[in-house]
Coordinates of C-alpha atoms and ligand atoms in Angstrom, one line a residue:
X16 CA -10.3 0.7 15.5
X17 CA -11.7 3.9 14.8
X18 CA -14.9 5.1 16.5
X19 CA -16.2 6.7 13.9
X20 CA -18.5 5.3 11.5
X21 CA -17.2 7.1 9.2
X22 CA -13.4 8.0 9.6
X23 CA -11.7 10.8 7.9
X24 CA -8.9 8.5 6.0
X25 CA -8.8 4.7 5.8
X26 CA -6.1 3.3 3.9
X27 CA -7.0 0.3 1.6
X28 CA -5.5 -2.7 -0.4
X29 CA -5.9 -1.5 -4.2
X30 CA -4.3 -4.0 -6.5
X31 CA -1.4 -6.1 -5.8
X32 CA 0.8 -5.2 -2.7
X33 CA 0.3 -8.3 -0.6
X34 CA 1.5 -10.7 -3.9
X35 CA 4.1 -8.0 -4.0
X36 CA 6.0 -8.1 -0.6
X37 CA 5.2 -11.7 -0.2
X38 CA 8.0 -11.7 -4.4
X39 CA 10.0 -9.3 -2.3
X40 CA 10.4 -11.7 0.2
X41 CA 11.0 -15.0 -1.5
X42 CA 14.3 -13.1 -3.5
X43 CA 14.9 -12.0 0.3
X44 CA 16.4 -8.8 -0.1
X45 CA 14.6 -5.9 1.4
X46 CA 17.2 -3.1 2.6
X47 CA 16.8 -0.5 -0.2
X48 CA 17.3 0.3 -3.6
X49 CA 15.9 -3.2 -4.2
X50 CA 13.9 -5.0 -7.6
X51 CA 10.4 -3.2 -6.3
X52 CA 12.1 0.6 -5.2
X53 CA 13.5 0.2 -8.4
X54 CA 10.4 -0.5 -10.5
X55 CA 8.6 2.5 -7.9
X56 CA 11.4 5.4 -9.6
X57 CA 10.7 4.1 -13.4
X58 CA 7.0 4.0 -12.7
X59 CA 7.1 7.7 -11.4
X60 CA 9.7 8.8 -13.5
X61 CA 8.0 7.5 -17.1
X62 CA 4.0 9.1 -15.2
X63 CA 5.6 12.1 -14.2
X64 CA 8.3 12.7 -16.9
X65 CA 10.7 13.6 -14.4
X66 CA 14.7 13.2 -14.7
X67 CA 15.3 11.2 -11.9
X68 CA 12.8 9.5 -8.7
X69 CA 14.8 8.4 -5.6
X70 CA 11.8 6.8 -2.8
X71 CA 12.7 8.1 0.5
X72 CA 11.8 7.2 4.3
X73 CA 8.8 10.2 4.0
X74 CA 8.4 13.3 2.6
X75 CA 9.9 14.4 6.0
X76 CA 13.0 13.0 5.0
X77 CA 13.0 14.6 1.2
X78 CA 12.6 18.1 1.9
X79 CA 16.1 17.3 4.9
X80 CA 17.0 16.2 1.8
X81 CA 16.5 19.0 -0.2
X82 CA 17.9 21.2 2.8
X83 CA 21.4 19.2 2.3
X84 CA 21.7 19.8 -1.6
X85 CA 20.8 23.0 -1.4
X86 CA 24.0 23.7 0.9
X87 CA 21.2 26.0 3.5
X88 CA 23.5 26.7 6.3
X89 CA 22.8 29.6 9.4
X90 CA 22.7 32.7 8.2
X91 CA 20.9 31.4 5.0
X92 CA 16.9 32.2 4.6
X93 CA 14.6 30.0 3.2
X94 CA 11.1 31.1 1.5
X95 CA 8.4 28.9 3.0
X96 CA 4.0 29.7 3.0
X97 CA 2.8 29.8 7.1
X98 CA 0.1 27.6 5.7
X99 CA 1.7 24.4 5.5
X100 CA 2.8 21.1 7.2
X101 CA 5.7 21.9 9.5
X102 CA 8.3 19.7 7.7
X103 CA 8.1 21.7 4.9
X104 CA 10.0 24.7 7.1
X105 CA 11.9 22.5 9.8
X106 CA 13.8 20.3 7.1
X107 CA 15.4 23.8 6.5
X108 CA 15.6 25.0 10.0
X109 CA 17.4 21.7 10.7
X110 CA 20.8 23.1 8.8
X111 CA 20.4 26.1 10.6
X112 CA 18.4 28.2 8.4
X113 CA 16.2 30.8 9.0
X114 CA 12.0 30.7 7.3
X115 CA 10.6 34.0 6.3
X116 CA 7.1 33.0 6.4
X117 CA 5.1 34.1 3.2
X118 CA 1.3 34.4 3.6
X119 CA -1.1 32.3 0.9
X120 CA -3.7 33.7 -1.7
X121 CA -7.2 33.5 -0.4
X122 CA -8.6 31.7 -3.3
X123 CA -5.9 28.5 -3.9
X124 CA -4.2 28.3 -0.7
X125 CA -1.2 28.7 -2.5
X126 CA 2.0 30.6 -1.3
X127 CA 1.1 34.3 -2.5
X128 CA 3.9 34.8 -6.0
X129 CA 2.3 38.1 -5.7
X130 CA 3.7 39.3 -2.8
X131 CA 7.2 36.7 -3.0
X132 CA 9.5 39.3 -4.3
X133 CA 9.5 41.4 -1.3
X134 CA 10.3 38.6 0.9
X135 CA 13.6 37.8 -1.0
X136 CA 17.0 39.4 0.1
X137 CA 20.4 38.7 -0.1
X138 CA 20.3 36.2 2.2
X139 CA 17.4 34.3 0.1
X140 CA 18.8 30.5 -0.5
X141 CA 16.0 28.7 -1.5
X142 CA 12.0 29.5 -2.0
X143 CA 9.9 26.0 -0.9
X144 CA 6.8 26.0 -2.6
X145 CA 3.8 24.0 -1.6
X146 CA 0.8 23.2 -4.4
X147 CA -2.1 23.1 -1.6
X148 CA -4.8 19.6 -2.1
X149 CA -2.9 18.7 -5.3
X150 CA -3.7 22.7 -6.5
X151 CA -0.5 24.3 -8.7
X152 CA 1.3 27.4 -6.9
X153 CA 1.2 30.1 -9.7
X154 CA 4.3 28.5 -10.9
X155 CA 4.8 31.0 -14.2
X156 CA 5.4 33.9 -11.3
X157 CA 6.7 32.4 -9.5
X158 CA 9.7 30.4 -11.5
X159 CA 10.0 34.0 -13.0
X160 CA 11.0 35.6 -10.0
X161 CA 12.9 32.7 -8.6
X162 CA 14.9 32.8 -11.9
X163 CA 15.3 36.6 -11.7
X164 CA 16.9 36.3 -8.4
X165 CA 18.6 33.3 -8.9
X166 CA 17.4 31.6 -6.2
X167 CA 16.5 27.5 -6.6
X168 CA 12.7 26.3 -6.2
X169 CA 11.8 23.0 -3.8
X170 CA 8.4 21.9 -4.9
X171 CA 7.0 20.5 -1.5
X172 CA 4.7 18.4 -3.9
X173 CA 3.1 15.8 -0.7
X174 CA -0.4 16.1 -2.0
X175 CA -0.3 16.4 -5.3
X176 CA 1.0 13.5 -7.2
X177 CA -0.4 13.9 -10.7
X178 CA -1.5 17.2 -10.8
X179 CA -0.2 18.8 -12.8
X180 CA 0.2 22.9 -14.1
X181 CA -0.4 24.1 -17.4
X182 CA 0.2 20.7 -19.0
X183 CA 3.2 20.7 -16.9
X184 CA 2.9 17.9 -14.3
X185 CA 4.0 18.8 -10.7
X186 CA 7.1 17.3 -9.7
X187 CA 9.0 18.6 -12.6
X188 CA 8.8 22.1 -12.2
X189 CA 11.2 23.8 -9.2
X190 CA 15.0 23.0 -9.3
X191 CA 13.9 19.6 -7.0
X192 CA 10.7 18.4 -5.0
X193 CA 9.1 16.3 -3.0
X194 CA 6.4 13.3 -2.6
X195 CA 4.8 11.7 0.5
X196 CA 3.4 8.1 0.8
X197 CA 1.6 8.7 4.3
X198 CA -1.4 7.0 5.1
X199 CA -3.4 9.9 4.2
X200 CA -1.9 10.5 0.5
X201 CA -3.9 9.3 -2.7
X202 CA -0.4 7.0 -2.8
X203 CA 0.9 5.1 0.5
X204 CA 2.4 2.6 1.9
X205 CA 1.9 4.3 5.3
X206 CA 5.0 6.2 5.3
X207 CA 6.7 7.3 2.2
X208 CA 8.4 9.7 0.2
X209 CA 10.5 10.4 -2.9
X210 CA 13.0 12.9 -3.7
X211 CA 12.6 14.0 -7.5
X212 CA 15.4 16.1 -9.3
X213 CA 15.4 18.2 -12.5
X214 CA 18.0 19.9 -11.7
X215 CA 20.9 16.7 -12.7
X216 CA 23.9 18.8 -10.7
X217 CA 22.2 17.8 -8.1
X218 CA 21.6 13.5 -9.0
X219 CA 24.8 12.7 -7.8
X220 CA 24.9 13.5 -4.3
X221 CA 21.3 13.6 -4.0
X222 CA 22.6 9.3 -4.5
X223 CA 25.3 10.1 -1.5
X224 CA 23.3 12.1 1.0
X225 CA 20.7 9.2 0.5
X226 CA 23.2 6.3 1.6
X227 CA 25.0 8.1 4.5
X228 CA 27.2 9.9 3.2
X229 CA 28.5 6.9 1.0
X230 CA 29.1 6.4 -2.2
X231 CA 27.6 3.4 -2.5
X232 CA 25.5 3.0 -5.6
X233 CA 28.0 4.2 -7.4
X234 CA 30.0 0.7 -6.1
X235 CA 26.6 -1.0 -6.6
X236 CA 26.5 0.3 -10.4
X237 CA 30.4 -1.1 -10.1
X238 CA 31.2 2.1 -10.9
X239 CA 33.7 1.6 -8.1
X240 CA 35.1 -1.1 -6.7
X241 CA 34.5 0.1 -3.0
X242 CA 32.4 2.3 -1.1
X243 CA 33.5 4.6 1.2
X244 CA 32.4 7.9 3.0
X245 CA 32.5 11.2 0.9
X246 CA 30.1 13.1 1.7
X247 CA 27.0 14.1 4.7
X248 CA 24.4 12.4 4.9
X249 CA 21.9 9.5 6.9
X250 CA 20.1 6.7 5.6
X251 CA 17.0 8.1 3.4
X252 CA 16.0 5.0 1.7
X253 CA 13.1 3.4 2.0
X254 CA 12.5 -0.6 3.0
X255 CA 11.7 -2.8 -0.2
X256 CA 9.0 -4.5 1.6
X257 CA 7.5 -0.9 1.9
X258 CA 8.4 -0.6 -1.8
X259 CA 6.6 -3.4 -2.9
X260 CA 3.4 -2.4 -0.7
X261 CA 3.6 0.8 -3.1
X262 CA 4.3 -0.1 -6.4
X263 CA 1.4 -2.5 -5.6
X264 CA -0.7 0.8 -5.3
X265 CA 1.3 3.2 -8.0
X266 CA 0.3 0.0 -10.3
X267 CA -3.0 0.9 -9.6
X268 CA -3.0 4.7 -10.6
X269 CA -6.0 5.3 -13.0
X270 CA -8.5 2.8 -10.3
X271 CA -7.2 5.3 -7.7
X272 CA -7.6 8.2 -9.2
X273 CA -10.9 7.6 -11.0
X274 CA -12.3 6.5 -6.9
X275 CA -10.7 9.9 -5.5
X276 CA -11.8 12.1 -8.6
X277 CA -15.4 10.4 -8.2
X278 CA -15.8 11.5 -4.6
X279 CA -14.6 15.1 -4.9
X280 CA -16.8 16.2 -7.5
X281 CA -19.5 14.0 -5.9
X282 CA -19.3 16.6 -2.5
X283 CA -18.5 19.7 -4.7
X284 CA -21.7 18.9 -6.8
X285 CA -24.1 18.2 -3.6
X286 CA -23.1 20.9 -1.1
X287 CA -22.9 23.4 -4.0
X288 CA -26.7 24.9 -3.0
X289 CA -25.9 24.7 0.9
X290 CA -22.3 26.4 0.2
X291 CA -23.9 28.9 -1.6
X292 CA -26.6 29.6 0.7
X293 CA -24.3 29.5 4.0
X294 CA -21.6 31.5 2.6
X295 CA -19.7 28.6 2.4
X296 CA -16.2 28.7 0.3
X297 CA -15.9 25.2 -2.0
X298 CA -12.3 25.1 -3.1
X299 CA -11.1 26.1 -5.9
X300 CA -9.2 24.9 -9.2
X301 CA -7.9 28.0 -11.4
X302 CA -8.2 27.1 -15.5
X303 CA -4.9 25.7 -16.5
X304 CA -4.8 23.7 -13.2
X305 CA -5.8 19.5 -13.1
X306 CA -5.8 18.8 -9.2
X307 CA -4.8 15.7 -7.9
X308 CA -7.8 15.2 -6.3
X309 CA -6.6 14.5 -2.7
X310 CA -8.8 16.3 -0.8
X311 CA -11.9 18.4 0.0
X312 CA -12.4 21.2 2.0
X313 CA -14.9 23.7 3.1
X314 CA -14.1 27.2 4.1
X315 CA -17.1 28.1 7.0
X316 CA -17.9 31.4 7.8
X317 CA -16.7 31.5 11.0
X318 CA -14.8 29.4 13.7
X319 CA -17.6 28.9 15.5
X320 CA -19.3 27.9 12.8
X321 CA -16.4 25.5 11.2
X322 CA -16.4 24.3 16.2
X323 CA -20.2 23.8 15.6
X324 CA -19.7 21.4 12.2
X325 CA -17.4 19.8 13.7
X326 CA -19.4 18.8 16.9
X327 CA -22.4 18.4 14.3
X328 CA -20.4 15.6 12.0
X329 CA -19.3 14.1 15.4
X330 CA -22.2 13.3 16.6
X331 CA -23.0 11.6 14.1
X332 CA -20.1 9.0 13.5
X333 CA -18.5 11.3 10.9
X334 CA -15.3 12.2 11.5
X335 CA -13.7 15.9 9.9
X336 CA -10.8 17.8 11.0
X337 CA -9.0 20.9 10.3
X338 CA -5.9 21.4 9.1
X339 CA -2.2 24.0 9.4
X340 CA -1.9 26.0 12.5
X341 CA -0.2 28.7 10.8
X342 CA 3.3 28.3 11.6
X343 CA 4.6 32.0 12.1
X344 CA 2.3 31.8 15.7
X345 CA 3.6 28.3 16.8
X346 CA 5.8 28.1 19.3
X347 CA 8.7 27.6 17.1
X348 CA 7.5 30.1 14.1
X349 CA 6.9 33.0 17.2
X350 CA 10.6 32.5 18.2
X351 CA 11.4 33.4 14.7
X352 CA 9.6 36.7 14.7
X353 CA 6.7 35.7 13.8
X354 CA 3.7 38.1 14.8
X355 CA -0.1 38.1 14.5
X356 CA -1.2 40.0 11.8
X357 CA 2.6 38.8 9.4
X358 CA 0.3 36.6 7.3
X359 CA -3.5 37.6 7.4
X360 CA -4.8 34.9 4.8
X361 CA -3.1 32.3 6.8
X362 CA -4.2 34.3 9.8
X363 CA -8.1 33.8 8.8
X364 CA -8.5 30.7 6.7
X365 CA -6.8 28.5 9.6
X366 CA -10.4 28.9 11.4
X367 CA -13.0 28.6 9.0
X368 CA -11.1 25.1 7.1
X369 CA -12.3 22.0 7.5
X370 CA -11.8 19.2 5.4
X371 CA -14.4 15.8 5.4
X372 CA -14.3 12.5 4.7
X373 CA -12.1 11.3 2.0
X374 CA -9.9 8.0 0.7
X375 CA -10.5 5.5 -2.0
X376 CA -13.1 3.6 -0.3
X377 CA -15.6 6.3 0.7
X378 CA -18.6 4.2 -0.4
X379 CA -21.4 6.3 -2.1
X380 CA -23.8 5.3 0.8
X381 CA -21.0 6.8 3.8
X382 CA -20.9 9.8 1.5
X383 CA -24.4 10.5 1.1
X384 CA -24.6 10.2 5.0
X385 CA -22.4 12.7 5.4
X386 CA -23.4 15.4 2.3
X387 CA -27.1 14.6 4.2
X388 CA -25.3 15.6 7.5
X389 CA -24.0 19.1 5.9
X390 CA -28.0 20.1 4.9
X391 CA -29.7 19.3 7.8
X392 CA -26.7 21.1 9.7
X393 CA -28.5 24.8 10.8
X394 CA -25.9 27.8 11.5
Ligands
LIG25 C1 2.3 19.7 3.0 C2 3.4 18.6 3.5 N1 4.8 18.7 3.2 C3 5.5 17.9 4.0 C4 3.9 16.5 4.6 C5 5.0 15.6 5.4 O1 4.9 14.0 4.6 P1 5.1 12.7 5.0 O2 4.8 12.3 6.4 O3 5.7 11.7 4.2 O4 6.7 13.5 5.8 C6 3.3 16.6 4.7 C7 1.9 15.7 5.4 O5 0.8 15.5 5.4 C8 2.3 17.7 4.4 O6 0.9 18.3 3.9

């Protein structure tokens, strides 16, 4: 049990999750790619307008599949934001690639497209973008640069399921994209993810990599009469028990998103005056971006102010958390040559960003307590 009266995150049943788990168990087939996995694939493909969706055990594993699909290896460089979760980078480092850390824009905290081209070398094999907080990167500029150099884009869309950029759904813009269904995400099954494939040249090999390097998917479709080892791979399939849970969540799409939208808009309206008076920045959603209502964050004026606000909220039983330490300054990042000053915006915001409690069942009374506690914070 959380020791906090108002936790940072709490998962909840939003629809028929338990009924679907029972159905999966009654059928008795709960390995990967069974009935509920297929339902999730169809729902994601339909809702997002993506050619192919494959459930995976996590977003981390979907990113690892991207690295395998793009044949990234030693000597290759992959451009990644420093302001991201470790898996965005690790997936490529696992294949022996060298990460090249990009800074982010001060407004959206997304990869800074203005500095992207200067990071490209003849060895660049992929550009990975993260749509932070489910607000889109400046994709027109990024796609144009990538196209000019013939470099594939991977969208790490862990935060942005359902969000849009100029009318286009996030996850449909890069050659490949990934989703997360970790418990902190809008739609969850505890641990889970998905690979989205927009470049059809990757589809058949993705099925093979996900099935331990075998052509078992073709065998199940009766396209071959036995299956065998045909490529490298691993076991990236989600159990159908989790897919059943996830399907219950995905079916509750409208309910979940309208609740999260209410939470986000309540914070934003209630904190506007306080933020303006205290030099605190609220999230920026540029025109043309429809966000996913994944999180609500504040940028405090200093590290000291952030630490004091965390303590102030903790004393009132409220858990708030910071996000992403700059990867280029981590122990691993420094092994790849990361130095202070390489990504100044990342280095600045990492000390100042604070995420407020945000979950589907955050009720009005608890959210009012969070807001009142922030209003009462003196600094
Ligand atoms: C941007 C980003 N990418 C990848 C991940 C990893 O997701 P998962 O826990 O599903 O592996 C996270 C986790 O929160 C994330 O924030």
